[in-house]
Amino acid sequence: MPAVAAPDTVTCRGERFQLYLDEDTIQARILELGQQIEADYAELGPPILIGVLNGAFMFTADLMRAIPGDCEVDFYKLSSYGDAKTSSGQVTELKDVDAKLEGRHVIVVEDIVDTGLSMRYVLDQIATRNPASLRAATLLRKPDAAKVDVEVDYVGFDIDNLFVIGYGLDYGQLARNLRAIYVLEEEG
Ligand code: PRP
C-alpha cells in the first residue's frame, strides 16, 4: 500500500492542529527503541509487550515490528481522559490482560505518559503478578505534567505540556488514524 503523505495541518472537532512529529521521525525513533529492546533482552529471553488500549495500539504494533527477535503481545485497557483534552486524574480499568505474567519479562507500552497515573496504575497491577522483570515504554512523555513518580525505561520523545493527537492519540475518539502527531495550533 503506498504511504499517504501526512498533511501539515488537520482539523479535528472544529479545531486546527499543526504537524508536530512527522511519520519518518516517529518511525526512525521506534526503530531505535526496537534495537535497544532487542539488545536488552538478548540474554533475558523474549519480552511480552503489554499495550495499554486504546491509544497505544499503533505504537505497540510498530514497536513490536521493530524488534527482530521473539516477542509476544497482549493488551490492557484503561481510560483516564474520557473525551476531554486533559486527564481526568481517575484511572478506570476496562479490560485486564489475558496472558499469565508470572515469570515473564514484561514491557508495558503506552502512547503517552502525561500525569503518569495510567502507567503507574498498570505497573503496580502487573507487579503483583510476579513477573521476572517489569519495564515501561512510551512513545511520548510530558515531564512537566507528571503528578506521580514513574520510571520509564524506553522513551520515544520528551515533549512540552501540549495537547497532541494522531498516531493512536485521540481527541474525543477521533484522530487516532493520523500517521503523524499534531499539536493544537494555539499551543504549538
Ligand atoms: C491516554 C493515554 C494514556 C493516558 C496517559 O489514555 O493513552 O493511557 O491517557 O495519561 P496519564 O499519564 O495522565 O494517565 P486515555 O484515557 O485518553 O484513553 P485512550 O488510550 O483510550 O485514548
PDB file of C-alpha atoms and ligand atoms in Angstrom:
ATOM      1  CA  MET A   1       0.000   0.000   0.000  1.00  0.00           C
ATOM      2  CA  PRO A   2       1.557   3.368  -0.904  1.00  0.00           C
ATOM      3  CA  ALA A   3       2.149   5.684   2.030  1.00  0.00           C
ATOM      4  CA  VAL A   4      -0.280   8.601   2.331  1.00  0.00           C
ATOM      5  CA  ALA A   5       1.662  11.809   2.939  1.00  0.00           C
ATOM      6  CA  ALA A   6       0.764  13.451   6.251  1.00  0.00           C
ATOM      7  CA  PRO A   7      -0.657  16.973   5.801  1.00  0.00           C
ATOM      8  CA  ASP A   8       0.911  19.936   7.630  1.00  0.00           C
ATOM      9  CA  THR A   9      -2.349  20.872   9.323  1.00  0.00           C
ATOM     10  CA  VAL A  10      -5.526  18.982  10.177  1.00  0.00           C
ATOM     11  CA  THR A  11      -8.871  19.945  11.654  1.00  0.00           C
ATOM     12  CA  CYS A  12     -10.395  17.764  14.347  1.00  0.00           C
ATOM     13  CA  ARG A  13     -13.715  18.510  16.045  1.00  0.00           C
ATOM     14  CA  GLY A  14     -13.566  22.053  14.645  1.00  0.00           C
ATOM     15  CA  GLU A  15     -10.094  22.840  15.992  1.00  0.00           C
ATOM     16  CA  ARG A  16      -6.919  23.216  13.955  1.00  0.00           C
ATOM     17  CA  PHE A  17      -3.797  21.228  14.679  1.00  0.00           C
ATOM     18  CA  GLN A  18      -0.335  21.565  13.150  1.00  0.00           C
ATOM     19  CA  LEU A  19       2.278  18.925  12.407  1.00  0.00           C
ATOM     20  CA  TYR A  20       4.464  18.208  15.442  1.00  0.00           C
ATOM     21  CA  LEU A  21       6.242  14.889  14.764  1.00  0.00           C
ATOM     22  CA  ASP A  22       6.203  13.560  11.221  1.00  0.00           C
ATOM     23  CA  GLU A  23       5.913   9.926  10.276  1.00  0.00           C
ATOM     24  CA  ASP A  24       9.594   9.433   9.384  1.00  0.00           C
ATOM     25  CA  THR A  25      10.728  10.939  12.679  1.00  0.00           C
ATOM     26  CA  ILE A  26       8.355   8.700  14.639  1.00  0.00           C
ATOM     27  CA  GLN A  27       9.309   5.547  12.755  1.00  0.00           C
ATOM     28  CA  ALA A  28      13.051   6.235  12.954  1.00  0.00           C
ATOM     29  CA  ARG A  29      12.841   6.601  16.735  1.00  0.00           C
ATOM     30  CA  ILE A  30      10.743   3.436  17.068  1.00  0.00           C
ATOM     31  CA  LEU A  31      13.391   1.501  15.135  1.00  0.00           C
ATOM     32  CA  GLU A  32      15.994   2.722  17.635  1.00  0.00           C
ATOM     33  CA  LEU A  33      13.814   1.650  20.568  1.00  0.00           C
ATOM     34  CA  GLY A  34      13.295  -1.769  18.962  1.00  0.00           C
ATOM     35  CA  GLN A  35      17.041  -2.265  18.584  1.00  0.00           C
ATOM     36  CA  GLN A  36      17.579  -1.222  22.175  1.00  0.00           C
ATOM     37  CA  ILE A  37      14.949  -3.688  23.415  1.00  0.00           C
ATOM     38  CA  GLU A  38      16.405  -6.437  21.226  1.00  0.00           C
ATOM     39  CA  ALA A  39      19.835  -5.880  22.801  1.00  0.00           C
ATOM     40  CA  ASP A  40      18.486  -5.598  26.363  1.00  0.00           C
ATOM     41  CA  TYR A  41      16.509  -8.869  26.155  1.00  0.00           C
ATOM     42  CA  ALA A  42      19.027 -10.953  24.195  1.00  0.00           C
ATOM     43  CA  GLU A  43      20.214 -12.654  27.376  1.00  0.00           C
ATOM     44  CA  LEU A  44      16.967 -12.477  29.366  1.00  0.00           C
ATOM     45  CA  GLY A  45      14.619 -14.070  26.847  1.00  0.00           C
ATOM     46  CA  PRO A  46      11.598 -12.909  24.855  1.00  0.00           C
ATOM     47  CA  PRO A  47       9.672  -9.995  26.363  1.00  0.00           C
ATOM     48  CA  ILE A  48       5.892  -9.713  26.336  1.00  0.00           C
ATOM     49  CA  LEU A  49       4.671  -6.249  25.351  1.00  0.00           C
ATOM     50  CA  ILE A  50       1.510  -5.144  27.158  1.00  0.00           C
ATOM     51  CA  GLY A  51      -0.089  -2.379  25.107  1.00  0.00           C
ATOM     52  CA  VAL A  52      -2.429  -0.066  27.011  1.00  0.00           C
ATOM     53  CA  LEU A  53      -5.541   0.424  24.900  1.00  0.00           C
ATOM     54  CA  ASN A  54      -6.781   2.322  23.145  1.00  0.00           C
ATOM     55  CA  GLY A  55      -4.079   4.887  22.499  1.00  0.00           C
ATOM     56  CA  ALA A  56      -1.064   2.552  22.399  1.00  0.00           C
ATOM     57  CA  PHE A  57      -2.369   0.137  19.767  1.00  0.00           C
ATOM     58  CA  MET A  58      -0.434   1.736  16.903  1.00  0.00           C
ATOM     59  CA  PHE A  59       2.825   2.268  18.785  1.00  0.00           C
ATOM     60  CA  THR A  60       2.644  -1.273  20.174  1.00  0.00           C
ATOM     61  CA  ALA A  61       2.265  -2.703  16.661  1.00  0.00           C
ATOM     62  CA  ASP A  62       5.168  -0.685  15.256  1.00  0.00           C
ATOM     63  CA  LEU A  63       7.402  -1.243  18.280  1.00  0.00           C
ATOM     64  CA  MET A  64       6.807  -4.985  18.034  1.00  0.00           C
ATOM     65  CA  ARG A  65       7.770  -4.948  14.354  1.00  0.00           C
ATOM     66  CA  ALA A  66      10.943  -3.039  15.241  1.00  0.00           C
ATOM     67  CA  ILE A  67      12.097  -5.910  17.479  1.00  0.00           C
ATOM     68  CA  PRO A  68      13.725  -8.514  15.223  1.00  0.00           C
ATOM     69  CA  GLY A  69      13.708 -11.373  17.756  1.00  0.00           C
ATOM     70  CA  ASP A  70      10.951 -13.264  19.554  1.00  0.00           C
ATOM     71  CA  CYS A  71       8.406 -11.249  21.499  1.00  0.00           C
ATOM     72  CA  GLU A  72       4.743 -11.570  22.464  1.00  0.00           C
ATOM     73  CA  VAL A  73       1.920  -9.097  22.837  1.00  0.00           C
ATOM     74  CA  ASP A  74      -1.194  -8.673  24.941  1.00  0.00           C
ATOM     75  CA  PHE A  75      -3.338  -5.701  25.920  1.00  0.00           C
ATOM     76  CA  TYR A  76      -4.674  -3.884  28.954  1.00  0.00           C
ATOM     77  CA  LYS A  77      -7.477  -1.360  28.537  1.00  0.00           C
ATOM     78  CA  LEU A  78      -7.768   1.752  30.659  1.00  0.00           C
ATOM     79  CA  SER A  79      -9.446   5.115  30.424  1.00  0.00           C
ATOM     80  CA  SER A  80      -8.370   8.324  32.158  1.00  0.00           C
ATOM     81  CA  TYR A  81      -9.185  11.128  29.700  1.00  0.00           C
ATOM     82  CA  GLY A  82     -12.737  10.406  28.614  1.00  0.00           C
ATOM     83  CA  ASP A  83     -13.275  12.762  25.696  1.00  0.00           C
ATOM     84  CA  ALA A  84     -11.548  15.774  27.277  1.00  0.00           C
ATOM     85  CA  LYS A  85      -8.203  17.382  26.487  1.00  0.00           C
ATOM     86  CA  THR A  86      -6.777  16.835  29.951  1.00  0.00           C
ATOM     87  CA  SER A  87      -6.526  13.754  32.088  1.00  0.00           C
ATOM     88  CA  SER A  88      -9.446  13.227  34.476  1.00  0.00           C
ATOM     89  CA  GLY A  89      -6.995  12.017  37.104  1.00  0.00           C
ATOM     90  CA  GLN A  90      -9.223   8.992  37.568  1.00  0.00           C
ATOM     91  CA  VAL A  91      -7.995   5.735  36.034  1.00  0.00           C
ATOM     92  CA  THR A  92     -10.729   3.274  35.089  1.00  0.00           C
ATOM     93  CA  GLU A  93      -9.819  -0.318  34.232  1.00  0.00           C
ATOM     94  CA  LEU A  94     -11.847  -1.610  31.282  1.00  0.00           C
ATOM     95  CA  LYS A  95     -10.032  -4.828  30.366  1.00  0.00           C
ATOM     96  CA  ASP A  96      -7.376  -6.892  32.103  1.00  0.00           C
ATOM     97  CA  VAL A  97      -4.501  -8.732  30.398  1.00  0.00           C
ATOM     98  CA  ASP A  98      -5.303 -12.334  29.444  1.00  0.00           C
ATOM     99  CA  ALA A  99      -1.744 -13.690  29.439  1.00  0.00           C
ATOM    100  CA  LYS A 100      -0.214 -15.172  32.579  1.00  0.00           C
ATOM    101  CA  LEU A 101       2.590 -12.776  33.515  1.00  0.00           C
ATOM    102  CA  GLU A 102       4.259 -14.695  36.349  1.00  0.00           C
ATOM    103  CA  GLY A 103       7.911 -15.303  35.475  1.00  0.00           C
ATOM    104  CA  ARG A 104       7.630 -13.282  32.263  1.00  0.00           C
ATOM    105  CA  HIS A 105       9.699 -10.323  31.070  1.00  0.00           C
ATOM    106  CA  VAL A 106       7.020  -7.664  30.770  1.00  0.00           C
ATOM    107  CA  ILE A 107       7.225  -4.308  28.994  1.00  0.00           C
ATOM    108  CA  VAL A 108       4.186  -2.044  29.475  1.00  0.00           C
ATOM    109  CA  VAL A 109       3.681   0.063  26.334  1.00  0.00           C
ATOM    110  CA  GLU A 110       1.912   3.441  26.402  1.00  0.00           C
ATOM    111  CA  ASP A 111       1.404   6.031  23.681  1.00  0.00           C
ATOM    112  CA  ILE A 112       1.854   8.840  26.213  1.00  0.00           C
ATOM    113  CA  VAL A 113       2.817   9.315  29.840  1.00  0.00           C
ATOM    114  CA  ASP A 114       1.111  12.551  30.843  1.00  0.00           C
ATOM    115  CA  THR A 115       0.339  12.747  34.577  1.00  0.00           C
ATOM    116  CA  GLY A 116       1.816   9.252  34.829  1.00  0.00           C
ATOM    117  CA  LEU A 117      -1.261   7.922  36.641  1.00  0.00           C
ATOM    118  CA  SER A 118      -2.131   5.356  33.947  1.00  0.00           C
ATOM    119  CA  MET A 119       1.388   3.964  33.670  1.00  0.00           C
ATOM    120  CA  ARG A 120       1.743   3.894  37.462  1.00  0.00           C
ATOM    121  CA  TYR A 121      -1.556   2.005  37.742  1.00  0.00           C
ATOM    122  CA  VAL A 122      -0.628  -0.648  35.170  1.00  0.00           C
ATOM    123  CA  LEU A 123       2.889  -1.137  36.546  1.00  0.00           C
ATOM    124  CA  ASP A 124       1.513  -1.551  40.077  1.00  0.00           C
ATOM    125  CA  GLN A 125      -1.121  -4.044  38.894  1.00  0.00           C
ATOM    126  CA  ILE A 126       1.371  -6.121  36.925  1.00  0.00           C
ATOM    127  CA  ALA A 127       3.966  -6.044  39.703  1.00  0.00           C
ATOM    128  CA  THR A 128       1.543  -8.041  41.891  1.00  0.00           C
ATOM    129  CA  ARG A 129       1.649 -10.899  39.345  1.00  0.00           C
ATOM    130  CA  ASN A 130       5.318 -11.676  39.961  1.00  0.00           C
ATOM    131  CA  PRO A 131       6.831 -11.027  36.538  1.00  0.00           C
ATOM    132  CA  ALA A 132      10.510 -11.943  36.152  1.00  0.00           C
ATOM    133  CA  SER A 133      11.139  -8.340  35.111  1.00  0.00           C
ATOM    134  CA  LEU A 134       8.987  -5.274  34.519  1.00  0.00           C
ATOM    135  CA  ARG A 135       9.828  -2.270  32.365  1.00  0.00           C
ATOM    136  CA  ALA A 136       7.928   0.574  30.736  1.00  0.00           C
ATOM    137  CA  ALA A 137       7.964   2.065  27.252  1.00  0.00           C
ATOM    138  CA  THR A 138       6.192   5.139  25.946  1.00  0.00           C
ATOM    139  CA  LEU A 139       6.284   6.966  22.643  1.00  0.00           C
ATOM    140  CA  LEU A 140       5.692  10.367  24.272  1.00  0.00           C
ATOM    141  CA  ARG A 141       6.301  11.693  27.761  1.00  0.00           C
ATOM    142  CA  LYS A 142       5.383  15.073  29.224  1.00  0.00           C
ATOM    143  CA  PRO A 143       7.831  15.646  32.090  1.00  0.00           C
ATOM    144  CA  ASP A 144       6.118  18.926  33.075  1.00  0.00           C
ATOM    145  CA  ALA A 145       2.734  17.221  33.538  1.00  0.00           C
ATOM    146  CA  ALA A 146       3.913  14.458  35.877  1.00  0.00           C
ATOM    147  CA  LYS A 147       1.829  14.021  39.029  1.00  0.00           C
ATOM    148  CA  VAL A 148       3.321  10.740  40.141  1.00  0.00           C
ATOM    149  CA  ASP A 149       6.811   9.356  40.006  1.00  0.00           C
ATOM    150  CA  VAL A 150       7.119   6.699  37.325  1.00  0.00           C
ATOM    151  CA  GLU A 151      10.319   5.416  35.802  1.00  0.00           C
ATOM    152  CA  VAL A 152      10.059   4.816  32.060  1.00  0.00           C
ATOM    153  CA  ASP A 153      12.838   2.719  30.544  1.00  0.00           C
ATOM    154  CA  TYR A 154      12.149   3.383  26.853  1.00  0.00           C
ATOM    155  CA  VAL A 155      11.005   6.894  25.870  1.00  0.00           C
ATOM    156  CA  GLY A 156      10.442   7.920  22.279  1.00  0.00           C
ATOM    157  CA  PHE A 157      10.218  11.677  22.778  1.00  0.00           C
ATOM    158  CA  ASP A 158      10.001  14.015  25.768  1.00  0.00           C
ATOM    159  CA  ILE A 159       7.601  16.790  24.802  1.00  0.00           C
ATOM    160  CA  ASP A 160       6.283  20.028  26.290  1.00  0.00           C
ATOM    161  CA  ASN A 161       2.942  20.034  28.090  1.00  0.00           C
ATOM    162  CA  LEU A 162       0.915  20.342  24.864  1.00  0.00           C
ATOM    163  CA  PHE A 163      -2.297  18.723  23.640  1.00  0.00           C
ATOM    164  CA  VAL A 164      -1.299  16.319  20.876  1.00  0.00           C
ATOM    165  CA  ILE A 165      -3.285  13.984  18.646  1.00  0.00           C
ATOM    166  CA  GLY A 166      -2.619  11.383  15.976  1.00  0.00           C
ATOM    167  CA  TYR A 167      -0.781   8.066  15.769  1.00  0.00           C
ATOM    168  CA  GLY A 168      -3.159   6.472  18.279  1.00  0.00           C
ATOM    169  CA  LEU A 169      -3.772   9.615  20.351  1.00  0.00           C
ATOM    170  CA  ASP A 170      -7.331  10.880  20.123  1.00  0.00           C
ATOM    171  CA  TYR A 171      -9.458  13.963  20.564  1.00  0.00           C
ATOM    172  CA  GLY A 172     -12.897  12.709  21.509  1.00  0.00           C
ATOM    173  CA  GLN A 173     -12.049   9.337  19.895  1.00  0.00           C
ATOM    174  CA  LEU A 174     -11.145  10.931  16.536  1.00  0.00           C
ATOM    175  CA  ALA A 175      -7.655  11.432  15.010  1.00  0.00           C
ATOM    176  CA  ARG A 176      -6.175   8.118  16.138  1.00  0.00           C
ATOM    177  CA  ASN A 177      -5.735   7.150  12.460  1.00  0.00           C
ATOM    178  CA  LEU A 178      -3.422  10.068  11.600  1.00  0.00           C
ATOM    179  CA  ARG A 179       0.024   8.801  10.627  1.00  0.00           C
ATOM    180  CA  ALA A 180       1.837  11.728  12.262  1.00  0.00           C
ATOM    181  CA  ILE A 181       1.420  13.585  15.575  1.00  0.00           C
ATOM    182  CA  TYR A 182      -0.191  17.026  15.628  1.00  0.00           C
ATOM    183  CA  VAL A 183      -0.375  19.800  18.228  1.00  0.00           C
ATOM    184  CA  LEU A 184      -3.292  22.143  18.875  1.00  0.00           C
ATOM    185  CA  GLU A 185      -2.441  25.225  16.780  1.00  0.00           C
ATOM    186  CA  GLU A 186      -2.980  27.754  19.578  1.00  0.00           C
ATOM    187  CA  GLU A 187      -0.482  25.820  21.743  1.00  0.00           C
ATOM    188  CA  GLY A 188       2.071  24.968  19.060  1.00  0.00           C
TER     189      GLY A 188
HETATM  190  C1  PRP B   1      -4.415   8.285  27.470  1.00  0.00           C
HETATM  191  C2  PRP B   1      -3.139   7.584  27.043  1.00  0.00           C
HETATM  192  C3  PRP B   1      -2.599   7.033  28.336  1.00  0.00           C
HETATM  193  C4  PRP B   1      -3.075   8.012  29.365  1.00  0.00           C
HETATM  194  C5  PRP B   1      -1.957   8.932  29.742  1.00  0.00           C
HETATM  195  O1  PRP B   1      -5.431   7.359  27.538  1.00  0.00           O
HETATM  196  O2  PRP B   1      -3.402   6.569  26.107  1.00  0.00           O
HETATM  197  O3  PRP B   1      -3.133   5.752  28.612  1.00  0.00           O
HETATM  198  O4  PRP B   1      -4.131   8.785  28.767  1.00  0.00           O
HETATM  199  O5  PRP B   1      -2.369   9.917  30.663  1.00  0.00           O
HETATM  200  P1  PRP B   1      -1.906   9.923  32.157  1.00  0.00           P
HETATM  201  O6  PRP B   1      -0.413   9.775  32.199  1.00  0.00           O
HETATM  202  O7  PRP B   1      -2.355  11.285  32.633  1.00  0.00           O
HETATM  203  O8  PRP B   1      -2.587   8.824  32.909  1.00  0.00           O
HETATM  204  P2  PRP B   1      -6.996   7.762  27.548  1.00  0.00           P
HETATM  205  O9  PRP B   1      -7.505   7.735  28.943  1.00  0.00           O
HETATM  206  O10 PRP B   1      -7.209   9.015  26.783  1.00  0.00           O
HETATM  207  O11 PRP B   1      -7.655   6.539  26.807  1.00  0.00           O
HETATM  208  P3  PRP B   1      -7.299   6.017  25.357  1.00  0.00           P
HETATM  209  O12 PRP B   1      -5.978   5.297  25.495  1.00  0.00           O
HETATM  210  O13 PRP B   1      -8.414   5.120  25.025  1.00  0.00           O
HETATM  211  O14 PRP B   1      -7.192   7.215  24.438  1.00  0.00           O
END
